[in-house]
Coordinates of C-alpha atoms in Angstrom, one line a residue:
X219 CA -95.1 -47.8 -32.0
X220 CA -91.4 -48.0 -31.4
X221 CA -90.5 -50.0 -28.9
X222 CA -92.5 -53.3 -27.7
X223 CA -92.6 -55.4 -24.6
X224 CA -91.9 -58.4 -26.0
X225 CA -89.1 -60.8 -23.6
X226 CA -86.1 -61.3 -25.7
X227 CA -83.8 -62.9 -22.9
X228 CA -84.2 -67.1 -23.1
X229 CA -82.2 -67.8 -19.8
X230 CA -84.0 -71.4 -19.9
X231 CA -81.7 -71.6 -23.4
X232 CA -78.3 -70.9 -22.1
X233 CA -77.3 -73.9 -21.3
X234 CA -78.2 -76.4 -24.5
X235 CA -76.5 -73.6 -26.1
X236 CA -73.6 -73.5 -23.5
X237 CA -73.6 -77.6 -24.2
X238 CA -73.3 -77.3 -27.2
X239 CA -70.7 -74.8 -27.6
X240 CA -68.2 -77.2 -25.7
X241 CA -68.7 -80.1 -28.4
X242 CA -68.0 -78.0 -31.3
X243 CA -65.0 -76.0 -28.9
X244 CA -63.4 -79.6 -28.4
X245 CA -64.1 -80.5 -32.1
X246 CA -62.1 -77.5 -33.0
X247 CA -59.5 -78.2 -30.6
X248 CA -59.7 -75.4 -28.2
X249 CA -60.7 -75.1 -24.5
X250 CA -62.6 -71.9 -24.5
X251 CA -63.8 -69.6 -26.4
X252 CA -64.2 -65.5 -26.1
X253 CA -68.1 -64.5 -27.3
X254 CA -68.1 -60.4 -27.5
X255 CA -71.3 -58.6 -27.6
X256 CA -70.0 -57.1 -30.6
X257 CA -70.1 -57.1 -34.6
X258 CA -67.5 -56.8 -36.7
X259 CA -67.7 -52.4 -36.8
X260 CA -67.5 -52.4 -33.6
X261 CA -70.0 -49.9 -32.8
X262 CA -71.7 -50.9 -29.5
X263 CA -75.1 -51.5 -31.1
X264 CA -75.4 -54.5 -33.2
X265 CA -78.1 -56.1 -35.2
X266 CA -79.9 -59.6 -33.9
X267 CA -78.0 -61.5 -37.0
X268 CA -75.1 -60.7 -34.7
X269 CA -76.3 -60.9 -31.0
X270 CA -74.4 -64.0 -30.4
X271 CA -74.0 -63.3 -26.6
X272 CA -77.6 -62.5 -25.8
X273 CA -78.5 -65.7 -28.1
X274 CA -75.3 -68.0 -25.9
X275 CA -76.2 -66.1 -22.4
X276 CA -79.4 -64.8 -22.9
X277 CA -77.5 -61.3 -21.2
X278 CA -79.2 -58.4 -23.5
X279 CA -77.1 -55.2 -22.3
X280 CA -74.9 -53.0 -24.4
X281 CA -71.8 -54.3 -23.1
X282 CA -70.6 -57.6 -21.9
X283 CA -68.6 -60.7 -23.0
X284 CA -68.5 -64.3 -22.0
X285 CA -65.4 -66.5 -21.6
X286 CA -66.6 -70.4 -22.3
X287 CA -64.8 -72.7 -20.6
X288 CA -64.7 -76.3 -20.1
X289 CA -65.7 -76.1 -16.7
X290 CA -67.1 -72.4 -16.1
X291 CA -68.4 -70.2 -18.7
X292 CA -68.2 -66.1 -16.8
X293 CA -70.2 -63.2 -18.2
X294 CA -68.3 -60.6 -17.8
X295 CA -70.6 -57.4 -17.2
X296 CA -69.6 -54.0 -15.7
X297 CA -71.5 -51.5 -12.9
X298 CA -74.7 -51.4 -15.1
X299 CA -75.3 -54.7 -15.5
X300 CA -75.3 -56.6 -12.3
X301 CA -78.5 -56.7 -11.2
X302 CA -80.2 -56.8 -14.9
X303 CA -77.6 -60.7 -15.3
X304 CA -79.4 -62.0 -12.3
X305 CA -82.8 -61.9 -13.7
X306 CA -81.7 -62.4 -17.6
X307 CA -79.0 -65.4 -17.6
X308 CA -79.0 -68.9 -15.4
X309 CA -76.8 -68.1 -13.6
X310 CA -76.6 -72.0 -12.2
X311 CA -75.2 -72.5 -16.2
X312 CA -72.8 -69.6 -16.1
X313 CA -70.4 -67.6 -13.3
X314 CA -71.6 -63.5 -13.3
X315 CA -67.9 -61.8 -13.0
X316 CA -67.7 -58.3 -12.3
X317 CA -65.9 -56.0 -15.3
X318 CA -63.7 -54.2 -15.0
X319 CA -63.1 -55.1 -12.0
X320 CA -61.8 -58.4 -12.7
X321 CA -59.9 -58.1 -15.3
X322 CA -60.2 -61.1 -18.5
X323 CA -56.5 -62.4 -18.3
X324 CA -56.4 -62.5 -14.6
X325 CA -59.8 -64.7 -15.1
X326 CA -58.5 -66.9 -17.1
X327 CA -55.0 -67.8 -15.2
X328 CA -56.9 -68.5 -12.3
X329 CA -59.6 -70.8 -14.0
X330 CA -57.0 -72.4 -16.3
X331 CA -53.2 -72.9 -13.7
X332 CA -52.2 -75.1 -16.6
X333 CA -52.8 -73.0 -19.5
X334 CA -54.9 -73.5 -22.9
X335 CA -55.9 -72.5 -25.9
X336 CA -58.7 -69.4 -26.3
X337 CA -60.4 -69.1 -29.5
X338 CA -61.6 -66.0 -30.4
X339 CA -62.9 -64.0 -34.0
X340 CA -60.4 -61.7 -35.0
X341 CA -63.4 -59.6 -36.8
X342 CA -65.0 -59.2 -33.5
X343 CA -61.9 -58.1 -31.8
X344 CA -60.1 -54.9 -31.7
X345 CA -56.4 -55.2 -32.3
X346 CA -55.8 -53.2 -28.5
X347 CA -58.2 -55.6 -27.3
X348 CA -56.2 -58.5 -27.9
X349 CA -52.7 -56.9 -27.2
X350 CA -54.0 -56.1 -24.2
X351 CA -55.1 -59.8 -23.2
X352 CA -52.2 -61.0 -24.7
X353 CA -49.3 -59.0 -22.9
X354 CA -52.2 -60.0 -19.2
X355 CA -51.6 -64.1 -19.9
X356 CA -47.9 -63.6 -20.8
X357 CA -45.8 -66.6 -18.8
X358 CA -49.7 -67.9 -18.2
X359 CA -49.5 -70.8 -21.1
X360 CA -52.6 -70.0 -22.1
X361 CA -52.6 -69.6 -25.5
X362 CA -54.8 -67.1 -27.7
X363 CA -55.7 -68.4 -31.5
X364 CA -57.5 -66.6 -34.1
X365 CA -61.0 -69.2 -35.2
X366 CA -63.6 -69.4 -37.2
X367 CA -66.7 -68.1 -35.5
X368 CA -68.4 -71.7 -33.3
X369 CA -71.5 -69.5 -32.2
X370 CA -71.9 -69.0 -36.6
X371 CA -71.9 -73.0 -36.9
X372 CA -74.2 -73.2 -33.9
X373 CA -77.3 -70.9 -34.2
X374 CA -78.9 -72.2 -37.2
X375 CA -81.7 -70.0 -37.3
X376 CA -79.7 -66.8 -37.2
X377 CA -81.1 -64.0 -38.9
X378 CA -80.1 -62.3 -42.2
X379 CA -77.6 -59.4 -42.4
X380 CA -79.6 -55.9 -41.9
X381 CA -80.3 -54.0 -45.8
X382 CA -82.3 -51.1 -44.3
X383 CA -82.1 -48.4 -47.4
X384 CA -79.2 -45.8 -47.2
X385 CA -81.0 -42.2 -47.3
X386 CA -78.8 -38.8 -47.6
X387 CA -78.6 -36.1 -45.0
X388 CA -79.7 -33.0 -45.9
X389 CA -77.6 -30.2 -46.1
X390 CA -79.8 -27.6 -44.0
X391 CA -78.5 -30.6 -40.9
X392 CA -75.6 -31.7 -42.0
X393 CA -73.5 -28.5 -42.3
X394 CA -71.0 -29.5 -44.3
X395 CA -71.2 -31.1 -48.0
X396 CA -69.6 -35.1 -48.1
X397 CA -66.8 -33.8 -50.6
X398 CA -65.6 -31.3 -48.2
X399 CA -65.2 -33.8 -45.5
X400 CA -63.8 -36.2 -47.5
X401 CA -61.2 -33.7 -49.1
X402 CA -60.8 -32.4 -45.6
X403 CA -60.2 -35.4 -44.0
X404 CA -57.7 -36.4 -47.0
X405 CA -55.8 -34.2 -46.5
X406 CA -55.1 -34.8 -43.0
X407 CA -54.0 -38.3 -44.0
X408 CA -51.5 -36.9 -46.6
X409 CA -49.7 -34.5 -43.7
X410 CA -49.4 -37.2 -41.8
X411 CA -48.1 -39.5 -44.4
X412 CA -50.7 -42.2 -44.9
X413 CA -52.1 -42.9 -48.1
X414 CA -55.5 -44.0 -46.6
X415 CA -57.8 -45.0 -43.5
X416 CA -59.5 -47.8 -42.6
X417 CA -63.3 -47.2 -41.5
X418 CA -64.9 -49.3 -40.5
X419 CA -67.5 -47.2 -37.5
X420 CA -71.1 -46.9 -39.0
X421 CA -71.9 -43.6 -37.3
X422 CA -68.3 -42.8 -38.8
X423 CA -69.0 -43.6 -42.6
X424 CA -72.4 -42.2 -41.4
X425 CA -71.0 -38.9 -40.7
X426 CA -68.4 -38.8 -43.7
X427 CA -70.7 -39.2 -46.6
X428 CA -73.8 -37.3 -45.3
X429 CA -75.9 -40.6 -45.6
X430 CA -78.3 -42.2 -42.6
X431 CA -79.5 -45.8 -42.5
X432 CA -82.0 -48.5 -40.4
X433 CA -79.7 -51.3 -40.0
X434 CA -79.4 -50.7 -36.6
X435 CA -82.3 -50.5 -34.6
X436 CA -82.7 -46.9 -33.0
X437 CA -79.4 -45.7 -34.8
X438 CA -80.0 -44.4 -38.2
X439 CA -76.2 -45.9 -39.0
X440 CA -75.4 -47.6 -42.6
X441 CA -73.4 -50.6 -41.5
X442 CA -70.7 -50.6 -44.1
X443 CA -67.0 -50.6 -44.3
X444 CA -65.0 -48.1 -46.1
X445 CA -61.3 -46.8 -47.3
X446 CA -61.3 -43.3 -47.0
X447 CA -57.6 -42.1 -49.8
X448 CA -55.7 -39.6 -49.0
X449 CA -57.1 -37.8 -51.9
X450 CA -60.9 -38.0 -50.4
X451 CA -61.2 -40.4 -52.9
X452 CA -63.2 -43.4 -50.9
X453 CA -64.6 -46.8 -51.5
X454 CA -67.5 -48.0 -50.0
X455 CA -68.2 -51.6 -49.4
X456 CA -72.1 -52.2 -48.6
X457 CA -74.7 -54.4 -50.1
X458 CA -75.8 -53.3 -53.2
X459 CA -79.5 -53.2 -52.8
X460 CA -78.9 -50.2 -49.7
X461 CA -78.3 -47.9 -52.6
X462 CA -80.6 -46.1 -54.6
X463 CA -80.1 -44.3 -57.8
X464 CA -80.3 -40.5 -55.4
X465 CA -77.8 -41.7 -52.9
X466 CA -75.1 -42.8 -55.7
X467 CA -75.6 -40.1 -57.6
X468 CA -75.7 -37.8 -54.1
X469 CA -72.2 -39.8 -53.3
X470 CA -70.7 -38.6 -56.7
X471 CA -67.5 -40.1 -58.6
X472 CA -65.3 -39.7 -56.1
X473 CA -67.2 -42.8 -54.2
X474 CA -66.6 -46.1 -55.4
X475 CA -68.3 -49.3 -54.9
X476 CA -67.8 -52.9 -54.0
X477 CA -69.9 -55.4 -51.7
X478 CA -68.8 -56.5 -48.5
X479 CA -66.9 -59.4 -49.2
X480 CA -64.8 -57.3 -51.5
X481 CA -63.4 -55.6 -47.9
X482 CA -61.1 -57.7 -46.7
X483 CA -59.6 -58.5 -50.0
X484 CA -59.5 -55.0 -51.5
X485 CA -57.0 -54.3 -48.1
X486 CA -54.4 -56.4 -49.7
X487 CA -54.0 -53.7 -52.6
X488 CA -53.6 -50.6 -50.5
X489 CA -50.7 -48.7 -50.4
X490 CA -48.8 -48.1 -46.9
X491 CA -48.9 -46.4 -44.6
X492 CA -52.2 -47.4 -44.2
X493 CA -54.4 -45.7 -41.2
X494 CA -56.0 -48.4 -38.4
X495 CA -57.8 -47.4 -35.3
X496 CA -57.0 -50.2 -33.1
X497 CA -59.1 -49.2 -30.7
X498 CA -62.1 -49.4 -33.3
X499 CA -61.5 -51.4 -35.9
X500 CA -61.3 -55.2 -36.2
X501 CA -58.0 -57.0 -35.5
X502 CA -59.0 -58.7 -38.8
X503 CA -58.2 -55.6 -41.0
X504 CA -54.8 -55.5 -39.0
X505 CA -54.1 -59.0 -39.8
X506 CA -55.2 -58.2 -43.3
X507 CA -52.8 -55.5 -43.8
X508 CA -49.8 -56.6 -42.1
X509 CA -49.6 -60.2 -43.9
X510 CA -49.8 -58.8 -47.5
X511 CA -46.8 -56.1 -46.0
X512 CA -48.6 -53.1 -45.8
X513 CA -47.5 -50.9 -43.2
X514 CA -50.1 -49.9 -40.9
X515 CA -50.5 -46.9 -38.4
X516 CA -52.2 -47.1 -35.3
X517 CA -53.7 -43.8 -35.0
X518 CA -58.0 -43.1 -34.2
X519 CA -60.4 -42.9 -36.2
X520 CA -59.8 -39.6 -38.6
X521 CA -64.0 -39.0 -38.2
X522 CA -63.8 -39.1 -34.7
X523 CA -62.8 -36.1 -33.7
X524 CA -64.8 -34.0 -36.2
X525 CA -67.7 -35.6 -36.2
X526 CA -67.7 -35.4 -32.1
X527 CA -67.1 -31.1 -33.0
X528 CA -70.4 -29.9 -34.1
X529 CA -70.5 -27.3 -36.7
X530 CA -72.9 -24.6 -36.2
X531 CA -75.7 -26.1 -38.7
X532 CA -75.4 -29.3 -36.1
X533 CA -75.5 -26.8 -33.1
X534 CA -78.6 -25.4 -34.1
X535 CA -80.4 -28.6 -35.4
X536 CA -79.7 -29.8 -31.7
X537 CA -81.3 -26.6 -30.4
X538 CA -84.5 -26.9 -32.5
X539 CA -84.6 -30.7 -31.9
X540 CA -84.2 -30.2 -27.5
X541 CA -87.2 -27.6 -27.7
X542 CA -89.3 -29.5 -29.3
X543 CA -88.5 -32.3 -27.5
X544 CA -89.0 -30.9 -24.4
X545 CA -92.2 -29.6 -25.2
X546 CA -93.5 -33.1 -26.3
X547 CA -91.8 -33.6 -22.4
X548 CA -93.7 -31.2 -21.1
X549 CA -96.9 -32.7 -23.1
X550 CA -96.4 -35.8 -21.4
X551 CA -95.1 -35.0 -17.9
X552 CA -98.4 -33.0 -17.1
X553 CA -99.8 -36.2 -18.6
X554 CA -98.6 -38.1 -15.7
X555 CA -99.3 -35.8 -13.1
X556 CA -102.9 -35.7 -13.3
X557 CA -103.3 -39.2 -14.6
X558 CA -101.3 -41.0 -11.7
X559 CA -104.2 -39.7 -8.9
X560 CA -106.3 -42.2 -10.6
X561 CA -104.5 -45.0 -10.6
X562 CA -104.3 -48.0 -13.0
X563 CA -101.1 -47.1 -14.7
X564 CA -98.2 -49.2 -15.5
X565 CA -94.7 -48.7 -16.8
X566 CA -95.9 -49.9 -20.6
X567 CA -98.5 -47.4 -20.3
X568 CA -95.9 -44.6 -19.4
X569 CA -93.8 -45.4 -22.2
X570 CA -96.4 -45.6 -24.8
X571 CA -98.0 -41.9 -24.2
X572 CA -94.7 -40.9 -23.7
X573 CA -94.0 -42.6 -27.5
X574 CA -97.1 -40.7 -28.4
X575 CA -96.7 -37.3 -27.1
X576 CA -93.1 -37.3 -29.5
X577 CA -94.9 -38.9 -33.0
X578 CA -97.1 -36.0 -32.5
X579 CA -94.5 -33.0 -33.1
X580 CA -94.7 -35.1 -36.8
X581 CA -90.5 -34.7 -36.6
X582 CA -90.0 -38.3 -34.5
X583 CA -88.1 -40.5 -37.2
X584 CA -87.3 -43.1 -34.1
X585 CA -86.9 -43.4 -30.6
X586 CA -83.2 -42.7 -29.9
X587 CA -83.1 -45.9 -27.5
X588 CA -85.2 -48.4 -25.7
X589 CA -87.1 -46.3 -23.1
X590 CA -85.6 -46.9 -19.2
X591 CA -89.0 -46.9 -17.2
X592 CA -88.5 -47.9 -13.5
X593 CA -90.7 -47.4 -11.1
X594 CA -89.9 -48.4 -7.3
X595 CA -87.4 -51.8 -7.0
X596 CA -87.3 -51.5 -11.0
X597 CA -85.7 -47.8 -10.9
X598 CA -82.6 -49.1 -9.8
X599 CA -81.3 -51.5 -12.3
X600 CA -79.9 -48.9 -14.7
X601 CA -80.4 -49.7 -17.4
X602 CA -84.1 -51.5 -17.3
X603 CA -86.2 -52.8 -20.2
X604 CA -89.8 -53.1 -19.3
X605 CA -91.6 -56.3 -21.1
X606 CA -95.3 -57.9 -19.8
X607 CA -93.6 -60.0 -17.8
X608 CA -91.9 -57.4 -15.9
X609 CA -94.5 -54.3 -15.7
X610 CA -95.4 -52.8 -12.5
X611 CA -97.6 -50.8 -12.0
X612 CA -96.5 -47.1 -10.4
X613 CA -97.5 -47.1 -6.5
X614 CA -98.0 -43.5 -3.7
X615 CA -94.9 -43.1 -2.2
X616 CA -92.7 -44.7 -4.9
X617 CA -90.3 -42.6 -7.6
X618 CA -90.2 -43.2 -11.1
X619 CA -86.9 -42.8 -13.4
X620 CA -88.1 -42.0 -17.2
X621 CA -84.4 -42.6 -19.5
X622 CA -85.7 -41.4 -23.2
X623 CA -84.9 -39.6 -26.3
X624 CA -86.3 -39.1 -29.8
X625 CA -84.0 -39.6 -32.8
X626 CA -85.3 -36.4 -35.7
X627 CA -83.5 -35.3 -38.8
X628 CA -82.1 -31.8 -36.9
X629 CA -80.8 -33.5 -33.9
X630 CA -81.5 -36.7 -30.9
X631 CA -82.0 -35.9 -27.5
X632 CA -81.3 -38.2 -24.2
X633 CA -82.9 -37.4 -21.5
X634 CA -83.7 -38.6 -17.8
X635 CA -86.3 -37.5 -15.3
X636 CA -87.7 -38.8 -12.0
X637 CA -90.5 -38.3 -10.9
X638 CA -92.6 -38.9 -7.3
X639 CA -95.6 -41.0 -7.7
X640 CA -98.4 -38.9 -5.8
X641 CA -97.1 -38.4 -1.6
X642 CA -95.2 -40.4 1.2
X643 CA -91.8 -40.3 -0.7
X644 CA -89.1 -42.2 1.7
X645 CA -87.3 -39.5 2.7
X646 CA -83.8 -41.8 1.5
X647 CA -84.5 -41.6 -1.9
X648 CA -85.6 -37.3 -1.2
X649 CA -82.2 -37.1 0.3
X650 CA -80.1 -39.3 -2.6
X651 CA -82.2 -37.4 -5.5
X652 CA -81.3 -34.0 -4.1
X653 CA -77.5 -35.1 -3.7
X654 CA -78.1 -36.1 -7.7
X655 CA -79.2 -33.1 -8.3
X656 CA -76.4 -31.3 -6.6
X657 CA -74.3 -32.8 -9.0
X658 CA -75.8 -32.4 -11.7
X659 CA -75.6 -28.7 -11.3
X660 CA -72.2 -28.7 -10.2
X661 CA -71.7 -30.0 -13.4
X662 CA -73.9 -27.4 -16.1
X663 CA -71.7 -24.8 -13.4
X664 CA -68.4 -25.7 -14.6
X665 CA -65.8 -23.5 -15.5
X666 CA -62.1 -25.0 -16.9
X667 CA -58.8 -24.7 -18.5
X668 CA -59.2 -26.0 -22.2
X669 CA -57.2 -29.2 -22.4
X670 CA -59.0 -30.8 -19.1
X671 CA -60.8 -34.1 -20.2
X672 CA -64.1 -36.2 -18.7
X673 CA -61.2 -37.8 -16.1
X674 CA -60.7 -34.8 -14.6
X675 CA -64.2 -33.7 -14.0
X676 CA -66.5 -36.8 -13.4
X677 CA -66.0 -36.5 -9.7
X678 CA -67.5 -33.2 -9.5
X679 CA -71.1 -34.7 -10.4
X680 CA -70.0 -37.0 -7.4
X681 CA -68.9 -34.9 -4.7
X682 CA -72.6 -34.4 -2.5
X683 CA -73.0 -38.2 -2.7
X684 CA -69.5 -39.5 -1.9
X685 CA -69.8 -37.5 1.6
X686 CA -72.7 -39.5 2.3
X687 CA -71.4 -42.7 1.6
X688 CA -72.8 -43.2 -2.2
X689 CA -72.7 -43.5 -5.1
X690 CA -73.3 -44.6 -8.9
X691 CA -71.8 -47.3 -11.0
X692 CA -72.2 -45.8 -14.4
X693 CA -70.3 -42.7 -16.2
X694 CA -71.5 -39.2 -15.7
X695 CA -72.0 -38.8 -19.1
X696 CA -71.2 -40.0 -22.7
X697 CA -71.1 -37.5 -26.2
X698 CA -74.3 -37.6 -28.2
X699 CA -74.1 -37.9 -32.4
X700 CA -76.4 -35.3 -34.3
X701 CA -79.2 -37.8 -36.0
X702 CA -76.3 -40.4 -34.9
X703 CA -75.7 -43.0 -32.2
X704 CA -77.4 -41.0 -28.9
X705 CA -73.8 -42.3 -27.8
X706 CA -70.5 -40.8 -29.6
X707 CA -67.1 -41.1 -28.6
X708 CA -64.1 -40.0 -28.3
X709 CA -65.5 -37.8 -25.5
X710 CA -67.1 -38.7 -22.4
X711 CA -67.7 -37.4 -18.8
X712 CA -66.6 -40.2 -16.7
X713 CA -63.5 -42.2 -15.4
X714 CA -61.9 -43.2 -18.0
X715 CA -62.5 -40.0 -20.3
X716 CA -59.1 -39.2 -21.7
X717 CA -60.1 -36.9 -25.0
X718 CA -60.0 -33.0 -23.8
X719 CA -62.8 -31.1 -24.1
X720 CA -63.3 -29.5 -27.4
X721 CA -65.8 -26.7 -28.1
X722 CA -69.3 -28.1 -30.2
X723 CA -68.8 -31.3 -28.7
X724 CA -72.2 -32.4 -27.1
X725 CA -72.2 -34.7 -23.6
X726 CA -74.6 -36.0 -20.9
X727 CA -74.8 -35.1 -17.4
X728 CA -77.0 -37.8 -15.6
X729 CA -75.4 -38.4 -12.0
X730 CA -77.8 -41.0 -10.6
X731 CA -77.9 -43.4 -7.6
X732 CA -79.4 -46.5 -7.3
X733 CA -80.9 -48.5 -4.3
X734 CA -81.5 -52.8 -5.3
X735 CA -84.2 -53.8 -4.4
X736 CA -85.9 -50.3 -3.5
X737 CA -85.7 -47.4 -5.5
X738 CA -83.6 -45.9 -8.6
X739 CA -82.7 -42.0 -9.4
X740 CA -81.0 -40.1 -12.0
X741 CA -81.4 -36.1 -13.3
X742 CA -79.8 -36.3 -17.5
X743 CA -79.8 -33.0 -19.5
X744 CA -77.8 -32.7 -22.6
X745 CA -74.5 -30.5 -22.4
X746 CA -72.8 -28.6 -24.9
X747 CA -69.0 -27.3 -24.4
X748 CA -68.1 -23.6 -25.8
X749 CA -65.6 -20.9 -25.0
X750 CA -66.2 -19.1 -21.7
X751 CA -66.0 -15.7 -21.5
X752 CA -63.3 -13.7 -19.8
X753 CA -63.6 -13.5 -15.8
X754 CA -62.7 -10.1 -14.1
X755 CA -59.5 -10.7 -12.6
X756 CA -59.3 -14.3 -14.4
X757 CA -55.6 -15.0 -16.7
X758 CA -56.2 -13.3 -19.8
X759 CA -53.7 -15.6 -21.3
X760 CA -56.2 -19.0 -20.6
X761 CA -58.5 -20.0 -22.4
X762 CA -61.5 -21.5 -20.5
X763 CA -64.7 -23.6 -21.5
X764 CA -67.9 -24.5 -20.1
X765 CA -71.0 -26.1 -20.3
X766 CA -74.2 -24.4 -22.0
X767 CA -77.1 -26.8 -21.3
X768 CA -79.6 -27.8 -24.4
X769 CA -81.8 -30.3 -22.3
X770 CA -85.7 -27.6 -21.4
X771 CA -87.6 -29.6 -19.1
X772 CA -88.5 -29.6 -15.2
X773 CA -86.5 -30.9 -12.6
X774 CA -89.3 -32.6 -10.2
X775 CA -89.5 -29.8 -7.1
X776 CA -91.1 -32.5 -5.0
X777 CA -88.3 -34.7 -4.6
X778 CA -85.9 -31.6 -3.8
X779 CA -84.8 -30.9 0.0
X780 CA -84.6 -27.7 -0.5
X781 CA -82.5 -27.5 2.9
X782 CA -79.7 -29.5 1.3
X783 CA -79.0 -26.6 -1.2
X784 CA -76.4 -24.2 -1.3
X785 CA -77.6 -20.4 -2.3
X786 CA -75.7 -20.7 -5.7
X787 CA -77.6 -24.1 -6.4
X788 CA -80.9 -22.3 -5.6
X789 CA -80.3 -20.0 -7.8
X790 CA -78.9 -22.2 -10.3
X791 CA -82.2 -24.3 -10.3
X792 CA -85.2 -21.2 -9.9
X793 CA -82.7 -20.2 -13.7
X794 CA -82.7 -23.3 -15.3
X795 CA -86.8 -23.7 -14.1
X796 CA -87.2 -20.0 -15.0
X797 CA -85.3 -20.3 -18.8
X798 CA -87.5 -23.8 -19.1
X799 CA -90.5 -21.5 -18.7
X800 CA -89.9 -18.9 -21.2
X801 CA -88.4 -21.6 -23.7
X802 CA -90.9 -24.2 -23.4
X803 CA -93.7 -22.4 -22.2
X804 CA -95.0 -20.7 -26.2
X805 CA -94.8 -24.3 -27.4
X806 CA -97.3 -26.3 -25.0
X807 CA -100.9 -26.6 -24.7
X808 CA -103.1 -24.9 -22.7
X809 CA -103.1 -27.4 -20.2
X810 CA -99.6 -28.6 -20.2
X811 CA -98.8 -24.5 -19.5
X812 CA -100.1 -24.4 -16.6
X813 CA -98.7 -27.4 -15.5
X814 CA -95.2 -26.2 -16.3
X815 CA -96.0 -23.1 -14.1
X816 CA -96.5 -24.1 -11.5
X817 CA -93.2 -26.6 -11.8
X818 CA -91.2 -24.1 -12.7
X819 CA -92.3 -21.6 -9.8
X820 CA -89.2 -20.6 -8.0
X821 CA -88.1 -23.3 -5.3

């Protein structure tokens, strides 16, 4: 099994570790310190060696940070984690802070009215992040001080950095050689008058060089730093133990190597201007360049947009992965429907059986994230991770949220289905499920003029919920990589999404609703941005885009209040289910095929 069910959070260790950190800060002459979730690569996912926030506080979510002061330690979490933080963190020692509603600058002003020296590790924060915080603290007397990391000094049993072997991503799935990518993006740098770009994001480097790795669980990325020059040459700073002769041959003579310790000194040898993404690169990178007198141009990582806009081979691979994964999901859902009436199933049973169906494809490389399987009140924890301590039986009348995905050589999947456990489901849950479905359908049917970003479209998914006085505290969709990270930027379907959608981008479409202590609901498909064909009477000069669905798995009809749906919504659902039956039916067992025929019958 890829997934384990051990409890990794240690709330009981929070108070003594917090006391040790405060003692270390006093020795360093600091009044506080910021402990982020991030590592030096600034990716969303971090290795055990870099889980400083979790080690200190017990919080295991994928986003957040802690600011430690002498009298208070605030753990800043967004809406996805406000239920989770209550169970993972000792809130007698730490204070939960609603972020981003409460900004760190205003919180520091309130908690340090006389000012003070707040330390931070410049390798763990971006230049934009620190610049914004400095601006928010102007005139407050609070000083931000770059410092060595005091958490590392007290974390005596810190794990070693990962040394996963690097693998070659075959051309049949990559669709473009690494050499062509390097030359193409290097030419963009030359056109912009930049001599080089610094790359710190593992998925950018992995995509650029057509390599994959195993440094981070669930994400086939390689942890490394890189400098891409305007002529397409790359210097890769990576532990040499990760590289085989075959990988070195694949990368070719225009890719040279150095150990990670050589990265910072190499920055000081560059000629400017050097492109640095101030939203993703550590502040330490900019500091090294500026202290050496090298001109820095703040601009997005040059790999982000090309990586996000999938080429035909990548799109074909994602389509194939979703058909394979959809068949595994149908086998699983048929099994689940057959087993739940017998009783005795638990959340862990469900997770293990789903992984087994994916493994049976003989193509699964990894799960794409820890499967979220929450029944009843556990479903209201948006990023719930079942452990042996929290494992709950599936009880009749409840709904269970199952959010999961697979990593295949040709693509990455991410799907959520909410399923009824027997009869007697709460009418409020059925009504909320239907509103969530209406939002998912609304996004699926969208057409929009080119140039529109996710922030403009996010509200479409929420309209039915808003009319009922309801909402959800997460974005509607995130970008998805192609056998890379399941969360990929720069595109997002959310209130903060400011990057216009382009053909080839893949996103999730996952509205939800969560009632703490009662139930949770989420429905998720992956969708591909593509050009929309012209319509009669439409503006001939206006380029329009639309979404095409990639995920083919039935939506639980038992939870739908058909009277709430409009005619077009019913038509979309029936057409979707007919397509699921046509695409997935030939790929499943006889028993699953019979289940699928009933599950996809017209509403």
